[in-house]
Amino acid sequence: MKRTLLAIAAALFTGAATAAPVEITLARFFGSCDAEFGQVTDPARVSSECGIVTVLTNKFNAQQAGRIRVNTQVVEHSAYYPQLGARIVGGDLPTIAIMHSSVLGDFAKRDLLQPLDGALDATDFTPHARHGVSFGGHVLALPYDSHAMLWHINLGLMKQAGLVDAAGHARLPTSPQALLDQARAFKRATGKPYFVWLTLNDPSFFARSVLGLVNQQNASLFPKTDQAIDLGTPEVRAAVSFMRTVYAEGLSTRNMDYSAALQAFMAGAGGVMPNGTWLLGQLNDRAAQPGNPLSRAYEALPEPTLYARPATWADSHVWVMLRNAKQTPAEREAAHQFLRFLNDESLAWARTGQLPARQSAVDSAAFKALPMRASLGPVAQVGTGLPPTVARQSRVMGLLGETVAAIVVSGEPLEATLAKGQQRINRLLERESRFLAR
Amino acid sequence: MKPSLFDRVLIAAAIALAILWMLPLVWVFVLSLKSNAVLMERTDAVFSTPFTLRNYADILANPAVFRWVLNSCVVAGVQTLLVLLLSSLAGYGFARCEFRGKRVVFALVLAGLAVPEPAVVIPLHRFFADLGLHNSYAGLILPRLAAPFGVFLMTQFFKAIPRELEEAALMDNASRWTIFWRVILPLTLPAQATLGIFSFLAAWNDYLWPLISATRPEMYTLTLGLASTQTNFAQSEGLGFLMAQAVFAALPVLVLYAFFQRHIVAAVSGSRP
């Protein structure tokens, strides 16, 4: 009897020890840095997007050794969505995938996403994050961050122009006219343009700027329905005219793409570079080094409120689970565990420069202790995008940006160009609507 | 004999054009020898020291990269051989054999030249998904074997070979296969070399199909694998690494060119090596 029991125990033990872990796949961009961080499990040792997401995956795999294994499938950023689309069509689905909240609607309308209501506690999500992942009363994704436009400021030049307050912070304008006055004074004092703008090959810069300025006027680019953009409103005309004036008066740099603008800002070519939260880490590092134009003379602030209410463009990285008939309950539960783990590590991801998607993380002392973050908390409250139900948002923003760039940079007539842009965008949305109706 | 003034001007112009053509390549190579941090601040830092091999070391530090090189070699090599074989057989058939509907079939093959890849990529992807061939060498190679340009090129080349050669072989009781393999095919070496170069380069640089067919990192080809390691803002924060990747991906092709330079030049000029 004793021998039999021992044999059963041994068999059970052997069985448990050799049971293969549940394997799930994680499709994402952000690059691959296994060579550098493949063995690291402490997120405090890294600060890049690629590094932190790699280390967090390592940490989860280490914690769940023998039970769950997350296998990462990395795809280049620009090719990510075409590949994901093909994988959905071909039925080769990753268990978890990263997305931007701005494209979530396209997948939600096609009923491709698993609701995560029971798996996650959404009460702690920031307003912007919750808004971005909620469709039809369901939470369809785990929001991972909010990334928004900020003003990256060269305090040395601002001081030279007399545009800093007693505490040494930049004095931000509170109306379009105040901004123009500041920019003119800045140019007179420093001989340099106030803004470092991304005017080449980056239509998203113009689209994001206009979206923020329009929403600040208590208006929307989609005032009546999510099926049709309206670029003929006084608010849109005011925003675009304002940007055109800045450019025409030489108050911004010219002919610069993303890389050139970043180089120019770091070289002290202008006072303010409107760009994303994702640059915080790099520019902080630059400011910490001696002997360059940003040395101890850099700060980042939320975009100023020039009209009635604060609003700034923001998007989110979100994690989704695609509907998959072949998925086992064990895989689903393993994926939920990994998502909860990522949610718990929200603060670690914030070290990349992105803003946490959890309000408790935004309010935490640990977050505020990170460089510049104390003043950036409000961005999580006022971040705004297109209405979530607007289809093909990436393309819509691209077309909007091209339209605005044509007016601001190329000097095309305002009314006619806006009308043409509106026509192009609405034609796209009509096609999409017809496709979904089939 | 001393070259004339006109010849000297021509040579000088050729050298100037060659330098102009080389400049972007040199620029890419020099950028690959600078650190990312330096290039993020100033691209003109390429004109001064220090230089570094760190970007290349970073590429090689990823153990997966050797698997990606192997995958690319297998895919590009096998694909090139099969395209040569199939295009030669089809070209010979269209040039020399008479069968019902030949003109229609040939026209259909040529029509393939006019079909853009994105138009067929989704049906093709579904087809291969149904066959369960994604994430395999077969899945990467098979869709590229339909090569209308290759068939057209070889057909034209076979047509230019005098029929008398075949007739002489027929009189010696040679079979159709023997005539193709022993008599005609050796005469097509320049065309084979040209088609081989195009096929190999197309397979080596292919991105779209591997992107959607190979979703597991162990089946990535080199172009896909290297691209996957790029961060979201590589053009500004990882420029040196990006350029090192370009050089690294081009190296095998350059080595291949060095080995087969004589044959390639002969193929392009239409002469014998």
XYZ file of C-alpha atoms in Angstrom:
711
model
C 0.000 0.000 0.000
C 2.786 2.344 1.026
C 4.627 1.568 -2.170
C 1.518 2.252 -4.259
C 0.950 5.618 -2.588
C 4.581 6.533 -3.125
C 4.279 5.561 -6.782
C 1.139 7.696 -7.201
C 2.793 10.641 -5.454
C 5.877 10.248 -7.623
C 3.748 10.070 -10.747
C 1.813 13.174 -9.726
C 5.007 15.007 -8.852
C 6.667 14.042 -12.103
C 3.564 14.997 -14.022
C 3.394 18.383 -12.343
C 7.079 18.995 -12.832
C 7.052 18.189 -16.520
C 3.746 19.886 -17.458
C 4.544 22.404 -20.165
C 3.829 26.039 -19.315
C 0.923 27.779 -21.034
C 2.480 29.672 -23.936
C 1.001 32.955 -25.122
C 2.228 35.311 -27.821
C 2.671 39.055 -27.537
C 2.715 41.066 -30.776
C 4.161 44.534 -30.430
C 6.372 47.290 -31.868
C 8.914 49.381 -29.848
C 11.814 47.390 -31.330
C 13.757 44.419 -30.067
C 16.557 44.720 -27.515
C 16.981 41.195 -26.226
C 20.696 41.441 -26.862
C 20.941 44.231 -24.309
C 18.194 43.395 -21.841
C 17.403 39.729 -22.500
C 18.492 38.695 -18.987
C 17.367 41.807 -17.066
C 14.266 41.590 -14.848
C 14.461 44.901 -12.972
C 12.642 47.697 -14.869
C 14.368 50.312 -12.720
C 17.574 49.597 -14.655
C 16.196 50.782 -18.014
C 14.319 53.791 -19.353
C 13.708 53.220 -23.074
C 10.368 51.921 -24.384
C 12.028 48.870 -25.903
C 14.038 48.214 -22.744
C 11.147 48.498 -20.299
C 8.654 46.378 -22.220
C 11.353 43.731 -22.712
C 12.319 43.748 -19.039
C 8.698 43.626 -17.876
C 8.115 40.581 -20.080
C 11.262 38.973 -18.649
C 10.066 39.738 -15.132
C 6.651 38.169 -15.742
C 8.211 35.090 -17.335
C 10.549 34.742 -14.350
C 7.686 35.099 -11.864
C 5.560 32.583 -13.766
C 8.384 30.168 -14.607
C 6.955 26.766 -15.394
C 3.371 28.061 -15.496
C 3.134 30.760 -18.189
C 5.533 31.732 -20.932
C 5.077 34.957 -22.943
C 6.709 34.762 -26.378
C 7.275 38.164 -27.934
C 6.784 38.787 -31.653
C 8.283 42.152 -32.548
C 7.378 43.957 -35.768
C 8.653 47.265 -37.090
C 6.325 50.131 -36.139
C 5.330 51.249 -39.640
C 4.635 47.675 -40.777
C 2.844 46.596 -37.615
C -0.781 47.220 -38.558
C -0.570 45.787 -42.107
C 0.896 42.624 -40.623
C -1.709 42.440 -37.877
C -4.464 42.846 -40.481
C -3.017 40.022 -42.550
C -2.716 37.826 -39.476
C -6.371 38.396 -38.636
C -7.425 37.538 -42.178
C -5.234 34.443 -42.155
C -6.343 33.325 -38.674
C -2.785 33.436 -37.294
C -3.608 35.480 -34.190
C -1.327 36.648 -31.402
C -2.777 36.189 -27.912
C -2.138 39.818 -26.966
C -1.347 42.724 -29.275
C -0.394 46.346 -28.788
C -2.385 49.073 -30.530
C -3.014 52.780 -30.391
C -6.364 53.722 -28.918
C -6.963 55.828 -32.043
C -7.232 52.685 -34.191
C -9.191 50.674 -31.667
C -12.525 51.774 -33.158
C -11.719 50.161 -36.502
C -11.173 46.800 -34.808
C -14.136 47.248 -32.444
C -16.543 47.964 -35.306
C -15.525 44.702 -36.942
C -16.099 42.884 -33.639
C -12.526 41.617 -33.561
C -11.739 42.340 -29.906
C -12.473 40.400 -26.738
C -14.101 42.509 -23.993
C -11.904 42.683 -20.911
C -14.572 43.873 -18.455
C -14.230 41.035 -16.000
C -10.487 40.708 -16.342
C -9.455 44.253 -15.431
C -10.427 46.889 -12.911
C -11.121 49.995 -15.004
C -12.028 52.302 -12.129
C -8.446 53.518 -11.767
C -7.954 54.436 -15.447
C -7.420 58.152 -16.145
C -10.305 59.904 -17.976
C -8.364 60.010 -21.249
C -7.351 56.371 -20.962
C -10.842 55.146 -20.054
C -12.421 57.167 -22.858
C -10.035 55.610 -25.357
C -10.758 51.971 -24.522
C -14.520 52.067 -23.844
C -16.868 51.048 -26.652
C -20.557 50.288 -26.292
C -20.272 50.040 -22.530
C -17.405 47.533 -22.674
C -13.711 47.876 -21.906
C -11.985 46.475 -24.974
C -8.355 47.077 -24.067
C -5.908 47.710 -21.288
C -4.694 51.301 -21.610
C -0.962 51.395 -21.032
C -0.213 55.102 -21.170
C -1.242 58.492 -22.466
C 1.204 60.162 -24.795
C 0.529 63.761 -25.616
C 1.918 66.916 -27.160
C 4.049 69.010 -24.801
C 5.983 72.208 -25.114
C 9.675 71.375 -24.838
C 11.251 74.666 -23.816
C 14.773 76.116 -24.039
C 14.816 78.128 -20.807
C 18.103 79.851 -21.666
C 16.616 81.524 -24.724
C 13.335 82.256 -22.937
C 15.278 83.993 -20.191
C 17.197 85.996 -22.776
C 13.836 87.157 -24.139
C 12.524 87.967 -20.653
C 9.880 85.266 -20.835
C 10.501 83.488 -17.529
C 8.783 84.055 -14.196
C 10.385 84.687 -10.821
C 10.698 80.960 -10.162
C 12.608 80.509 -13.402
C 9.811 78.757 -15.310
C 8.710 79.783 -18.780
C 5.825 82.240 -18.848
C 3.260 80.690 -21.122
C 0.817 82.725 -23.210
C -2.898 82.606 -22.493
C -4.320 83.678 -25.850
C -3.323 83.522 -29.531
C -2.519 87.237 -29.478
C -0.381 86.863 -26.342
C 1.477 84.038 -28.028
C 2.148 86.115 -31.139
C 3.352 89.006 -28.940
C 5.662 86.651 -27.040
C 6.995 85.104 -30.236
C 7.709 88.512 -31.790
C 9.452 89.697 -28.623
C 11.429 86.457 -28.522
C 12.619 86.902 -32.095
C 13.612 90.514 -31.469
C 15.596 89.567 -28.351
C 17.302 86.402 -29.581
C 17.262 86.705 -33.354
C 15.824 83.182 -33.463
C 12.349 81.835 -34.164
C 10.152 81.143 -31.154
C 9.031 77.734 -32.419
C 10.931 74.742 -33.735
C 8.280 73.150 -35.932
C 8.208 69.839 -37.796
C 7.100 71.170 -41.136
C 8.473 68.502 -43.494
C 7.181 64.955 -43.954
C 5.234 65.070 -40.719
C 1.576 65.913 -41.350
C 0.680 64.528 -37.929
C 2.318 67.577 -36.317
C -0.153 69.925 -38.014
C -3.122 67.634 -37.429
C -2.377 67.254 -33.719
C -1.819 70.978 -33.268
C -5.072 71.927 -34.988
C -7.036 69.266 -33.119
C -5.834 70.703 -29.803
C -6.522 74.304 -30.792
C -10.041 73.495 -32.038
C -10.935 71.541 -28.900
C -9.624 74.425 -26.789
C -12.393 76.526 -28.369
C -15.035 74.128 -27.042
C -15.504 72.866 -30.582
C -15.007 69.577 -32.395
C -13.747 68.526 -35.814
C -16.778 66.221 -35.925
C -19.530 68.493 -34.580
C -22.574 66.645 -35.925
C -21.722 63.021 -36.629
C -18.711 60.746 -36.546
C -19.258 60.101 -40.266
C -18.300 63.595 -41.464
C -15.543 66.046 -40.548
C -16.391 69.759 -40.708
C -13.415 71.953 -41.579
C -15.603 74.941 -42.382
C -16.272 76.010 -38.792
C -14.969 79.344 -37.481
C -12.946 77.445 -34.864
C -11.017 75.455 -37.488
C -10.415 78.590 -39.563
C -9.168 80.440 -36.463
C -6.744 77.646 -35.549
C -5.321 77.289 -39.056
C -5.101 81.057 -39.610
C -3.192 81.378 -36.373
C -0.644 78.743 -37.423
C -0.349 80.381 -40.843
C 0.461 83.735 -39.229
C 3.168 82.198 -37.038
C 4.806 80.583 -40.053
C 4.420 83.556 -42.394
C 6.031 85.939 -39.884
C 9.059 83.657 -39.535
C 8.239 82.853 -35.922
C 8.925 79.165 -36.524
C 11.758 77.233 -38.144
C 11.288 76.050 -41.726
C 12.036 72.950 -43.778
C 12.617 70.604 -40.872
C 11.473 67.023 -40.491
C 11.284 65.193 -37.160
C 15.017 64.472 -36.877
C 16.107 67.903 -38.099
C 13.737 69.670 -35.700
C 15.016 67.635 -32.771
C 18.620 68.382 -33.704
C 17.801 72.059 -34.129
C 16.097 72.288 -30.752
C 19.008 70.581 -29.030
C 21.362 72.981 -30.780
C 19.398 75.963 -29.464
C 17.808 77.019 -32.754
C 14.518 78.072 -31.165
C 12.638 78.513 -27.915
C 9.803 75.999 -27.995
C 9.433 72.646 -29.738
C 5.889 71.238 -29.601
C 6.445 67.497 -29.640
C 5.559 64.367 -27.732
C 5.955 63.165 -24.161
C 8.233 60.434 -25.517
C 11.110 62.920 -25.829
C 11.201 63.746 -22.121
C 13.883 61.202 -21.261
C 16.231 62.119 -24.100
C 15.968 65.861 -23.587
C 16.368 65.510 -19.824
C 19.534 63.508 -20.391
C 20.770 66.196 -22.756
C 20.001 68.925 -20.222
C 21.898 67.034 -17.542
C 25.095 67.184 -19.607
C 27.227 70.317 -19.426
C 28.257 72.461 -22.369
C 25.202 72.436 -24.619
C 22.353 74.910 -25.184
C 19.959 72.880 -23.005
C 22.336 72.375 -20.069
C 20.233 73.091 -16.977
C 18.002 75.153 -19.218
C 15.265 72.776 -20.273
C 11.741 72.195 -19.123
C 8.644 70.542 -20.533
C 5.160 71.870 -19.871
C 1.655 70.992 -21.045
C 0.614 72.953 -24.134
C -0.772 76.299 -22.960
C -4.467 77.065 -23.034
C -4.917 79.762 -25.698
C -8.721 79.705 -25.808
C -11.622 78.750 -23.525
C -10.480 75.464 -21.991
C -7.370 73.285 -21.738
C -7.077 70.587 -24.404
C -4.141 68.903 -26.065
C -3.830 66.038 -28.503
C -3.193 62.705 -26.834
C -3.247 59.060 -27.796
C -2.637 55.870 -25.852
C -0.815 52.621 -26.297
C -3.282 49.892 -25.389
C -3.101 46.099 -25.126
C -5.879 44.058 -26.708
C -6.923 40.439 -27.013
C -8.296 39.542 -30.433
C -11.266 37.225 -30.710
C -9.907 33.763 -31.365
C -12.101 30.676 -31.516
C -9.045 28.453 -31.152
C -7.956 30.032 -27.872
C -8.113 27.749 -24.822
C -9.438 28.916 -21.415
C -5.928 28.393 -20.010
C -4.446 30.722 -22.630
C -7.137 33.301 -21.964
C -6.512 33.207 -18.220
C -2.736 33.416 -18.769
C -3.238 36.460 -21.001
C -5.459 38.105 -18.370
C -2.765 37.513 -15.779
C -0.171 39.160 -17.991
C -2.447 42.149 -18.636
C -3.049 42.585 -14.897
C 0.714 42.421 -14.371
C 1.281 45.164 -16.970
C -1.433 47.262 -15.341
C 0.268 46.884 -11.966
C 3.571 47.992 -13.543
C 2.060 51.182 -14.976
C 4.586 53.315 -13.137
C 7.542 51.427 -14.598
C 6.331 52.203 -18.110
C 5.961 55.872 -17.142
C 9.734 56.048 -16.856
C 9.844 56.098 -20.679
C 8.336 59.589 -20.610
C 4.772 58.445 -21.298
C 2.073 59.325 -18.808
C 0.558 56.481 -16.772
C -2.921 55.291 -17.674
C -3.749 54.750 -13.995
C -4.813 57.770 -11.961
C -3.233 56.347 -8.797
C 0.105 56.196 -10.639
C -0.277 59.781 -11.890
C -1.002 60.940 -8.356
C 1.782 58.920 -6.777
C 4.847 60.499 -5.225
C 7.033 58.125 -7.228
C 5.687 59.517 -10.500
C 5.992 63.118 -9.398
C 9.567 62.456 -8.371
C 10.464 61.644 -11.975
C 11.970 64.634 -13.849
C 9.356 67.168 -15.090
C 6.443 64.861 -14.305
C 5.003 66.907 -11.432
C 3.717 69.547 -13.853
C 2.527 67.057 -16.479
C -0.193 65.290 -14.503
C -2.978 67.500 -15.906
C -2.223 66.271 -19.425
C -3.802 62.951 -18.472
C -7.006 64.876 -17.682
C -7.141 67.133 -20.731
C -5.725 64.817 -23.390
C -8.059 64.651 -26.355
C -8.323 62.906 -29.697
C -10.886 62.374 -32.400
C -14.150 60.837 -31.141
C -13.416 57.108 -30.620
C -16.133 56.079 -33.069
C -14.515 57.928 -35.985
C -13.156 55.342 -38.416
C -9.688 55.229 -40.013
C -8.318 57.809 -37.589
C -4.714 57.428 -38.644
C -5.589 58.225 -42.270
C -7.991 60.983 -41.243
C -5.262 62.666 -39.212
C -2.833 62.230 -42.101
C -5.198 63.923 -44.562
C -5.996 66.673 -42.076
C -2.291 67.307 -41.540
C -1.616 67.452 -45.273
C -4.432 69.962 -45.662
C -3.178 72.232 -42.890
C 0.435 71.962 -44.085
C -0.661 73.005 -47.580
C -2.146 76.193 -46.143
C 0.530 76.992 -43.551
C 3.701 75.960 -45.387
C 2.796 76.086 -49.068
C 0.561 79.164 -48.810
C -2.476 77.561 -50.448
C -5.741 79.547 -50.039
C -7.379 78.794 -46.708
C -11.073 78.359 -47.553
C -10.655 76.361 -50.742
C -7.983 74.099 -49.293
C -10.000 73.348 -46.175
C -13.017 72.531 -48.350
C -10.924 70.209 -50.492
C -9.439 68.545 -47.412
C -12.891 68.056 -45.944
C -14.049 66.456 -49.173
C -11.103 64.020 -49.215
C -11.634 62.960 -45.601
C -15.380 62.553 -45.923
C -14.991 60.526 -49.097
C -12.709 58.186 -47.147
C -15.228 57.911 -44.310
C -18.076 57.257 -46.747
C -16.130 54.400 -48.331
C -15.419 52.943 -44.909
C -19.068 53.270 -43.928
C -20.193 51.484 -47.102
C -17.643 48.729 -46.475
C -18.846 48.155 -42.906
C -22.492 48.144 -44.039
C -21.920 45.227 -46.400
C 48.381 55.784 -77.982
C 47.495 58.921 -76.064
C 43.764 59.382 -75.384
C 42.168 62.267 -77.198
C 40.752 65.312 -75.402
C 37.246 64.009 -76.025
C 38.129 60.660 -74.433
C 39.644 62.424 -71.438
C 36.514 64.523 -70.955
C 34.395 61.388 -71.190
C 36.528 59.596 -68.586
C 36.414 62.620 -66.272
C 32.618 62.787 -66.635
C 32.330 59.062 -65.931
C 34.480 59.422 -62.818
C 32.409 62.406 -61.640
C 29.177 60.473 -62.137
C 30.617 57.437 -60.373
C 31.582 59.589 -57.386
C 28.126 61.164 -57.366
C 26.572 57.697 -57.433
C 28.853 56.502 -54.645
C 28.212 59.460 -52.332
C 24.974 58.178 -50.730
C 26.596 54.793 -50.140
C 29.621 56.393 -48.525
C 27.301 58.602 -46.473
C 25.403 55.534 -45.216
C 28.649 53.739 -44.391
C 30.162 56.679 -42.504
C 26.936 57.262 -40.551
C 27.050 53.610 -39.520
C 30.389 54.288 -37.833
C 29.033 57.022 -35.549
C 27.221 56.605 -32.248
C 23.460 57.142 -32.115
C 23.782 59.743 -29.377
C 26.143 61.878 -31.456
C 23.983 61.646 -34.585
C 20.857 62.598 -32.670
C 22.510 65.914 -31.891
C 24.415 66.584 -35.118
C 24.465 64.665 -38.368
C 27.478 66.656 -39.586
C 29.481 64.976 -36.826
C 30.329 62.366 -39.472
C 33.115 64.635 -40.663
C 35.042 64.331 -37.414
C 36.343 61.647 -35.038
C 35.590 59.517 -33.068
C 34.248 56.592 -35.055
C 32.924 53.398 -33.549
C 32.016 49.839 -34.486
C 29.464 49.710 -31.674
C 26.485 49.670 -34.050
C 27.809 46.561 -35.778
C 28.546 44.963 -32.423
C 24.957 45.687 -31.368
C 23.642 43.937 -34.473
C 25.807 40.878 -33.876
C 24.967 40.823 -30.156
C 21.481 39.666 -31.096
C 21.792 35.881 -31.475
C 18.717 35.778 -33.707
C 20.525 37.675 -36.442
C 22.472 34.586 -37.554
C 19.231 32.661 -37.938
C 17.836 35.522 -40.025
C 20.910 35.473 -42.287
C 20.496 31.722 -42.719
C 16.790 32.120 -43.513
C 17.544 34.783 -46.121
C 20.248 32.621 -47.709
C 17.924 29.611 -47.911
C 14.977 31.608 -49.217
C 16.933 33.694 -51.731
C 19.106 30.773 -52.892
C 16.340 28.209 -53.346
C 13.978 30.772 -54.826
C 16.580 31.866 -57.378
C 17.358 28.296 -58.449
C 13.691 27.384 -58.803
C 12.836 30.583 -60.689
C 15.687 29.872 -63.111
C 14.545 26.297 -63.620
C 10.845 27.087 -64.058
C 11.401 30.168 -66.209
C 13.802 28.262 -68.467
C 11.413 25.349 -68.912
C 8.451 27.646 -69.524
C 10.476 29.910 -71.812
C 11.667 26.949 -73.861
C 8.126 25.643 -74.109
C 6.760 28.965 -75.335
C 9.653 29.496 -77.747
C 9.943 26.067 -79.270
C 6.908 23.893 -78.605
C 3.590 24.137 -80.360
C 0.442 23.449 -78.366
C -3.176 24.545 -78.460
C -3.826 27.879 -76.735
C -0.145 28.805 -76.567
C -0.770 32.446 -77.410
C -3.520 32.764 -74.808
C -1.440 31.138 -72.095
C 1.552 33.331 -72.959
C -0.664 36.416 -72.854
C -1.956 35.327 -69.453
C 1.609 34.951 -68.179
C 2.493 38.419 -69.467
C -0.645 39.837 -67.837
C 0.946 38.830 -64.542
C 3.457 41.635 -65.084
C 0.650 44.169 -64.836
C -0.865 42.914 -61.572
C 0.391 44.928 -58.594
C 1.470 42.893 -55.610
C -0.890 44.487 -53.047
C -3.846 43.390 -55.194
C -3.101 39.703 -54.664
C -1.416 39.681 -51.309
C -4.516 39.101 -49.159
C -5.969 36.227 -51.247
C -2.499 34.719 -51.417
C -2.140 35.054 -47.659
C -5.488 33.331 -47.063
C -4.579 30.565 -49.493
C -1.312 29.867 -47.710
C -3.047 30.096 -44.341
C -5.525 27.421 -45.477
C -2.593 25.249 -46.536
C -0.927 25.857 -43.173
C 2.269 27.005 -44.855
C 2.917 30.287 -43.078
C 6.029 30.434 -40.921
C 7.798 27.906 -43.157
C 10.389 28.053 -45.936
C 7.784 26.743 -48.358
C 5.485 29.613 -47.399
C 8.239 32.132 -48.028
C 9.448 30.655 -51.323
C 6.465 29.235 -53.199
C 4.494 32.459 -53.886
C 7.530 34.036 -55.553
C 8.072 31.222 -58.041
C 5.478 32.625 -60.412
C 7.844 34.956 -62.248
C 6.272 36.395 -65.429
C 9.320 38.544 -66.133
C 11.569 35.477 -65.996
C 9.348 33.530 -68.389
C 9.218 36.478 -70.791
C 12.990 37.015 -70.675
C 13.809 33.369 -71.247
C 11.204 33.021 -74.019
C 12.756 35.893 -75.917
C 16.224 34.501 -75.397
C 15.287 31.005 -76.574
C 13.602 32.479 -79.651
C 16.886 34.142 -80.622
C 18.795 30.833 -80.680
C 18.974 29.385 -84.236
C 16.651 26.408 -84.770
C 19.366 24.713 -86.814
C 21.199 23.769 -83.635
C 18.184 21.803 -82.410
C 17.562 20.252 -85.799
C 21.155 18.998 -85.910
C 20.738 17.457 -82.468
C 17.407 15.889 -83.508
C 19.114 14.273 -86.470
C 21.540 12.718 -83.970
C 18.479 11.175 -82.205
C 18.712 13.432 -79.162
C 15.549 13.632 -77.038
C 13.733 16.911 -76.418
C 15.065 16.966 -72.828
C 18.654 16.261 -73.981
C 18.409 19.062 -76.516
C 17.110 21.451 -73.850
C 19.568 20.449 -71.154
C 22.740 19.789 -73.192
C 22.445 22.022 -76.232
C 20.168 24.998 -75.654
C 20.436 25.721 -71.935
C 24.231 26.303 -71.945
C 23.708 28.944 -74.622
C 21.409 30.885 -72.306
C 23.954 31.458 -69.551
C 24.022 35.277 -69.980
C 20.224 35.399 -69.650
C 20.330 32.951 -66.738
C 22.896 35.151 -64.984
C 20.795 38.269 -65.535
C 17.620 36.590 -64.306
C 19.523 35.013 -61.416
C 20.811 38.394 -60.248
C 17.367 39.987 -60.425
C 15.718 37.038 -58.678
C 18.292 36.844 -55.921
C 18.180 40.575 -55.236
C 14.367 40.584 -55.245
C 14.275 37.642 -52.833
C 16.985 39.077 -50.592
C 15.309 42.475 -50.330
C 11.734 41.158 -50.188
C 9.794 42.667 -47.295
C 6.025 42.616 -47.776
C 5.464 38.891 -48.189
C 7.884 37.791 -45.416
C 6.260 40.432 -43.192
C 2.845 38.815 -43.383
C 3.883 35.198 -43.846
C 6.624 34.903 -41.224
C 5.212 36.041 -37.902
C 7.480 33.968 -35.672
C 10.876 35.611 -35.108
C 12.722 32.355 -35.846
C 11.327 32.451 -39.398
C 12.119 36.113 -40.091
C 14.336 36.876 -43.038
C 17.192 39.320 -42.540
C 15.312 42.386 -43.798
C 12.342 41.626 -41.584
C 14.416 40.726 -38.556
C 16.596 43.812 -38.736
C 13.551 46.037 -39.179
C 11.899 44.463 -36.127
C 14.775 45.582 -33.928
C 14.289 49.235 -34.840
C 12.749 51.463 -32.221
C 9.767 53.686 -33.084
C 11.878 56.791 -33.708
C 14.932 55.070 -35.168
C 15.398 57.819 -37.761
C 16.362 60.253 -35.001
C 17.386 58.255 -31.952
C 19.014 55.280 -33.675
C 20.390 56.619 -36.940
C 23.837 55.017 -36.654
C 22.311 51.629 -35.858
C 19.870 52.034 -38.743
C 22.687 52.707 -41.198
C 24.752 49.822 -39.816
C 21.748 47.582 -40.443
C 21.607 48.768 -44.056
C 25.297 48.012 -44.562
C 25.006 44.661 -42.794
C 22.020 43.614 -44.914
C 23.855 44.592 -48.100
C 27.101 42.800 -47.225
C 26.149 39.295 -48.412
C 25.012 40.723 -51.748
C 28.269 42.636 -52.107
C 30.282 39.505 -51.277
C 28.275 37.586 -53.848
C 28.975 40.294 -56.395
C 32.703 40.150 -55.635
C 32.724 36.403 -56.313
C 30.662 36.495 -59.497
C 31.732 39.890 -60.795
C 33.113 38.463 -64.053
C 29.898 36.590 -64.855
C 27.664 39.478 -63.875
C 29.515 41.989 -66.065
C 29.448 39.515 -68.939
C 25.717 38.948 -68.427
C 24.945 42.627 -68.446
C 27.107 43.296 -71.500
C 25.773 40.196 -73.295
C 29.247 38.716 -73.827
C 30.814 35.476 -72.615
C 32.839 35.580 -69.361
